[in-house]
Amino acid sequence: MERPGRMERRAGREHEPSSIGVIGVVETQRDNVNRRKGFITSAIETEDQLRYFKEHFINEEITRLNHSPELADITRLTVRVIVNADLLSHGRDRDHIEAIINVGSIGGRGNYAVVYFGYNKEEREISPEQREDYYRRLMLTNLSRDVGNLSGILSSNVYHSYTISKLDTEALTPEQRSAIEGMLRTSFKYSEEDGTRMLEDSRNTFFVATTATGEIVGMSMAERRRVGLDNGESIMIAEVTNATVINGHGGNGLYGAISAHLIKHIASDTENRVDLVYSESNMERQTLLNAIAMQHRTYAGILPNNSFVDGELRTMMVTYLNRQELDFLYLGGMLRP
């Protein structure tokens, strides 16, 4: 593994609205979130490489965060990297590791994980009491897991009186476009321009819930990206990001149903076969946590005060479904090519 570079936003690179972010780059993000975020494409295969990455990348990033005048307003670091999972066995040093997503084999070999390294300056840290409350909330949420419920939802595209379907972004009516762009602006604070670009990006998949009269009242979106690694392999990841149900149509599990159908579609897409579906979810939204439990996503860890949501810094829970889990839970246990 070569020494991973600490790269800034490239001069002249076009802005890309995305929750996943740019692959292979650690960027400074302001606009309230005030963090540095990146996905490093160096695959860590040995203990020496892991130690080098911690000492000469993560620790240097933290030092820079704390002492560089140009980063005085930046209070968080979030870095993801692919690691040989055998290096993460119980009892090993997990300093600054906040979440571990077990991917499994990549390219038919090995056993890998996506590892989140994170750091907060003191003013951005969460208290031990807050952390304990999040874990208590997580344990209570896990009691709502029900495979039968998931199977029932996926057996039909009709949920209560709503129809759940993939949005054809190339054949949008003006009313559909207005509804989706309105949700992206209102619920997720995207500009009109960014909302349009997200709709036009072929790597994004939207599922919607419509009423009998054709009104779109809920949506869920996933971003797909291929991560090319420096060992010549690559993985396809999909992040379930933006989802919402408009007022007057919530409280009946509709959000969970829409995103479950979205995940099933991604799992069954053989042309764009994914290795991993994951999400970073606001731990303050209990309905969201209940939906995640119903969908049987695996818990990976929490990112304290990682994102800016509804005017506040929020702690996000990382959950995922790797390829084996997608096949078993969403494709009836039948492995697909």
XYZ file of C-alpha atoms in Angstrom:
337
model
C 0.000 0.000 0.000
C 1.423 3.327 -0.970
C 1.173 6.205 1.416
C -2.364 7.594 0.987
C -2.284 11.209 -0.101
C -4.043 14.010 1.754
C -5.851 15.671 -1.113
C -7.896 18.851 -1.059
C -10.803 19.687 -3.357
C -9.269 19.783 -6.805
C -9.259 23.229 -8.372
C -11.962 23.473 -10.963
C -13.620 20.138 -10.108
C -17.330 20.373 -10.556
C -19.435 20.269 -7.419
C -21.298 16.966 -7.081
C -24.275 16.696 -4.709
C -23.728 13.363 -2.961
C -23.925 11.811 0.477
C -21.232 9.265 -0.370
C -18.862 12.015 -1.371
C -15.933 11.910 -3.758
C -14.001 8.632 -3.838
C -10.227 8.787 -3.239
C -10.255 12.326 -1.844
C -10.431 13.792 1.660
C -12.277 17.084 1.377
C -13.017 19.996 3.642
C -16.778 20.526 3.908
C -18.260 23.643 5.456
C -21.911 24.713 4.981
C -22.614 24.081 8.698
C -21.322 20.478 8.740
C -17.707 21.718 9.211
C -15.847 18.444 8.732
C -13.255 16.718 6.578
C -14.585 13.601 4.898
C -13.189 11.041 2.493
C -13.077 7.476 1.192
C -9.488 6.268 0.824
C -8.923 3.688 -1.931
C -5.769 2.102 -0.520
C -6.655 -1.455 0.558
C -5.043 -2.237 3.920
C -3.840 -5.849 3.898
C -1.263 -6.136 6.709
C -0.732 -5.002 10.300
C 2.165 -2.796 9.182
C -0.052 -1.065 6.635
C -2.804 -0.541 9.230
C -0.324 0.881 11.727
C 1.164 3.135 9.049
C -2.300 4.348 8.040
C -3.175 5.236 11.635
C 0.127 6.909 12.435
C 0.848 8.715 9.175
C -2.615 9.483 7.897
C -5.264 9.541 10.614
C -3.036 11.030 13.307
C -1.593 13.573 10.880
C -5.103 14.556 9.809
C -6.089 14.999 13.467
C -2.979 17.073 14.176
C -3.719 19.248 11.177
C -7.335 19.640 12.286
C -6.215 20.865 15.704
C -3.373 23.152 14.674
C -3.903 24.494 11.146
C -5.369 28.031 11.114
C -7.227 27.340 7.857
C -9.091 24.503 9.604
C -9.916 26.387 12.809
C -13.656 26.103 12.078
C -13.477 22.402 11.104
C -14.381 20.214 14.091
C -14.789 16.690 12.687
C -12.910 14.088 10.644
C -14.671 11.127 8.975
C -12.502 8.783 6.873
C -13.486 5.420 5.370
C -11.021 2.790 4.161
C -11.059 -0.888 3.110
C -9.290 -3.152 5.634
C -8.571 -6.879 5.790
C -11.129 -7.926 8.421
C -8.665 -10.312 10.096
C -6.800 -7.238 11.349
C -9.896 -6.135 13.292
C -10.278 -9.127 15.587
C -11.404 -8.630 19.172
C -8.821 -7.052 21.431
C -6.890 -5.214 18.730
C -6.262 -1.479 18.964
C -9.413 0.284 17.711
C -8.362 3.840 18.471
C -10.517 6.274 16.444
C -12.481 3.420 14.804
C -16.195 4.285 15.017
C -17.881 1.749 12.719
C -17.020 -1.484 10.899
C -18.992 -2.755 7.901
C -18.263 -6.396 7.096
C -18.184 -6.671 3.297
C -16.832 -10.225 2.916
C -14.763 -11.243 -0.095
C -13.759 -8.769 -2.800
C -13.046 -10.169 -6.233
C -13.635 -13.667 -4.877
C -10.879 -13.559 -2.301
C -10.153 -12.429 1.221
C -12.444 -11.042 3.900
C -12.726 -7.268 4.021
C -14.461 -4.487 5.903
C -15.199 -0.809 5.335
C -13.836 0.912 8.436
C -14.879 4.380 9.593
C -12.181 6.341 11.384
C -13.509 9.427 13.128
C -12.472 12.253 15.397
C -14.270 15.206 16.990
C -12.770 18.282 18.528
C -13.783 18.730 22.164
C -16.646 21.125 21.401
C -18.227 18.552 19.084
C -17.973 15.481 21.305
C -21.070 13.783 22.723
C -21.343 13.072 26.439
C -21.140 9.550 27.927
C -24.807 9.958 28.911
C -25.792 10.702 25.307
C -23.830 7.724 24.056
C -25.490 5.464 26.623
C -28.920 6.754 25.600
C -28.184 5.918 21.961
C -27.179 2.352 22.861
C -30.297 1.936 25.027
C -32.456 3.194 22.156
C -30.714 0.755 19.824
C -31.414 -2.223 22.090
C -35.106 -1.325 22.334
C -35.318 -0.867 18.573
C -33.842 -4.319 17.930
C -36.856 -5.871 19.658
C -38.990 -4.808 16.671
C -37.161 -7.034 14.167
C -39.628 -9.318 12.358
C -38.657 -11.274 9.233
C -42.310 -12.032 8.551
C -43.114 -8.334 8.452
C -40.350 -7.714 5.901
C -41.482 -10.647 3.741
C -45.058 -9.390 3.762
C -44.040 -5.898 2.698
C -41.871 -7.187 -0.150
C -44.544 -9.587 -1.434
C -46.594 -6.767 -2.991
C -45.992 -3.281 -4.351
C -49.207 -2.149 -2.645
C -48.827 -1.031 0.953
C -52.106 -0.114 2.621
C -53.630 2.204 -0.003
C -50.302 3.272 -1.556
C -48.487 1.976 -4.623
C -44.698 1.693 -4.279
C -42.649 1.824 -7.482
C -39.354 2.827 -9.052
C -39.416 6.371 -10.369
C -38.666 6.652 -14.084
C -36.489 9.754 -13.933
C -36.275 9.942 -17.740
C -40.049 10.244 -18.128
C -41.018 12.520 -15.278
C -44.191 14.524 -15.514
C -43.922 18.144 -14.365
C -45.953 17.191 -11.263
C -43.601 14.316 -10.386
C -40.499 16.430 -10.846
C -41.970 19.194 -8.714
C -42.899 16.726 -5.945
C -39.444 15.088 -5.763
C -37.491 18.322 -6.031
C -39.747 19.808 -3.355
C -38.966 16.919 -0.993
C -35.226 17.256 -1.660
C -35.395 20.986 -0.889
C -37.718 20.835 2.117
C -36.513 17.701 3.889
C -32.842 17.639 2.875
C -32.056 21.304 2.156
C -30.753 20.707 -1.373
C -30.732 23.694 -3.681
C -32.966 23.614 -6.742
C -29.888 23.045 -8.921
C -28.573 20.167 -6.777
C -32.012 18.543 -6.652
C -32.197 18.601 -10.440
C -28.724 17.106 -10.755
C -29.549 14.307 -8.330
C -32.615 13.406 -10.389
C -30.578 13.413 -13.592
C -27.683 11.318 -12.204
C -28.132 7.769 -13.573
C -26.280 6.346 -10.546
C -29.158 7.412 -8.283
C -32.288 5.290 -7.868
C -35.571 6.688 -6.547
C -38.552 4.752 -5.211
C -41.814 6.546 -4.490
C -45.179 5.961 -2.856
C -48.220 7.288 -4.701
C -51.872 7.586 -3.752
C -54.779 6.277 -5.832
C -54.942 9.699 -7.499
C -51.250 9.567 -8.495
C -49.915 12.014 -5.888
C -46.355 11.269 -4.734
C -46.364 11.351 -0.928
C -43.088 9.625 -0.072
C -39.696 8.834 -1.566
C -36.463 6.996 -0.861
C -33.211 7.313 -2.780
C -29.979 5.343 -3.110
C -26.660 6.495 -4.544
C -24.444 3.913 -6.275
C -20.684 4.276 -6.651
C -17.903 1.920 -7.750
C -14.842 2.114 -5.489
C -11.675 1.116 -7.346
C -8.926 -0.081 -4.990
C -5.183 0.182 -5.437
C -4.881 -3.636 -5.431
C -6.738 -3.779 -8.737
C -10.078 -4.895 -7.265
C -13.231 -2.832 -6.877
C -16.524 -2.925 -5.004
C -19.912 -1.471 -5.874
C -21.550 0.274 -2.944
C -25.016 1.777 -2.584
C -25.948 4.222 0.157
C -29.615 4.612 1.048
C -29.621 8.348 1.676
C -32.611 10.621 1.288
C -36.052 9.419 2.333
C -39.179 11.158 3.520
C -42.965 10.897 3.796
C -44.992 14.103 3.653
C -47.239 15.236 6.496
C -50.519 13.401 6.740
C -49.165 10.131 5.373
C -46.716 9.070 8.082
C -47.105 6.946 11.173
C -48.012 3.712 9.386
C -44.595 2.356 8.374
C -44.722 3.795 4.856
C -41.131 5.065 4.973
C -39.854 1.593 5.873
C -41.913 -0.005 3.093
C -40.608 2.383 0.412
C -36.962 1.914 1.370
C -37.402 -1.879 1.686
C -38.615 -2.055 -1.923
C -35.717 0.177 -2.935
C -33.243 -2.201 -1.285
C -34.869 -5.222 -2.934
C -34.563 -3.550 -6.344
C -30.876 -2.796 -5.758
C -30.262 -6.358 -4.549
C -31.861 -7.882 -7.658
C -30.153 -5.582 -10.188
C -27.706 -7.961 -11.901
C -26.524 -5.326 -14.391
C -25.280 -3.063 -11.589
C -24.605 -5.764 -9.000
C -23.777 -4.254 -5.619
C -21.527 -5.712 -2.963
C -22.934 -3.589 -0.169
C -25.951 -1.474 0.775
C -25.450 0.827 3.757
C -26.789 3.954 5.389
C -25.906 6.634 7.911
C -29.137 7.312 9.792
C -30.202 10.000 12.234
C -30.441 8.405 15.692
C -32.948 11.020 16.850
C -35.646 9.666 14.493
C -37.237 6.655 16.165
C -39.448 5.856 13.157
C -36.296 5.615 11.052
C -34.646 3.280 13.567
C -37.752 1.077 13.589
C -37.684 0.865 9.780
C -34.011 -0.129 9.841
C -34.762 -2.890 12.332
C -37.658 -4.153 10.204
C -35.324 -4.282 7.199
C -32.791 -6.358 9.172
C -29.856 -4.126 8.460
C -26.752 -4.979 10.503
C -25.470 -2.449 13.038
C -21.897 -1.231 12.382
C -21.388 1.653 14.837
C -22.233 5.299 15.467
C -20.731 8.520 14.135
C -21.030 11.133 16.916
C -22.287 14.536 15.745
C -21.344 13.600 12.188
C -24.030 15.395 10.184
C -26.080 18.580 10.231
C -29.814 17.748 10.121
C -32.800 20.026 10.773
C -30.541 22.803 11.999
C -28.681 20.606 14.507
C -25.621 18.391 14.596
C -26.830 14.778 14.721
C -25.270 11.468 15.628
C -25.663 8.943 12.830
C -25.981 5.171 13.091
C -24.195 3.136 10.401
C -26.098 0.032 9.278
C -25.647 -2.243 6.282
C -26.581 -5.322 4.270
C -23.660 -7.095 2.607
C -24.099 -9.291 -0.459
C -24.800 -12.443 1.525
C -27.460 -10.665 3.612
C -29.049 -9.108 0.526
C -29.325 -12.525 -1.135
C -30.751 -14.231 1.930
C -33.188 -11.564 3.132
C -34.241 -9.841 -0.086
C -33.876 -12.502 -2.780
C -35.437 -15.452 -0.993
C -32.145 -17.062 -0.090
C -31.264 -17.680 -3.738
C -27.761 -16.545 -4.650
C -27.814 -14.566 -7.854
C -24.964 -14.326 -10.418
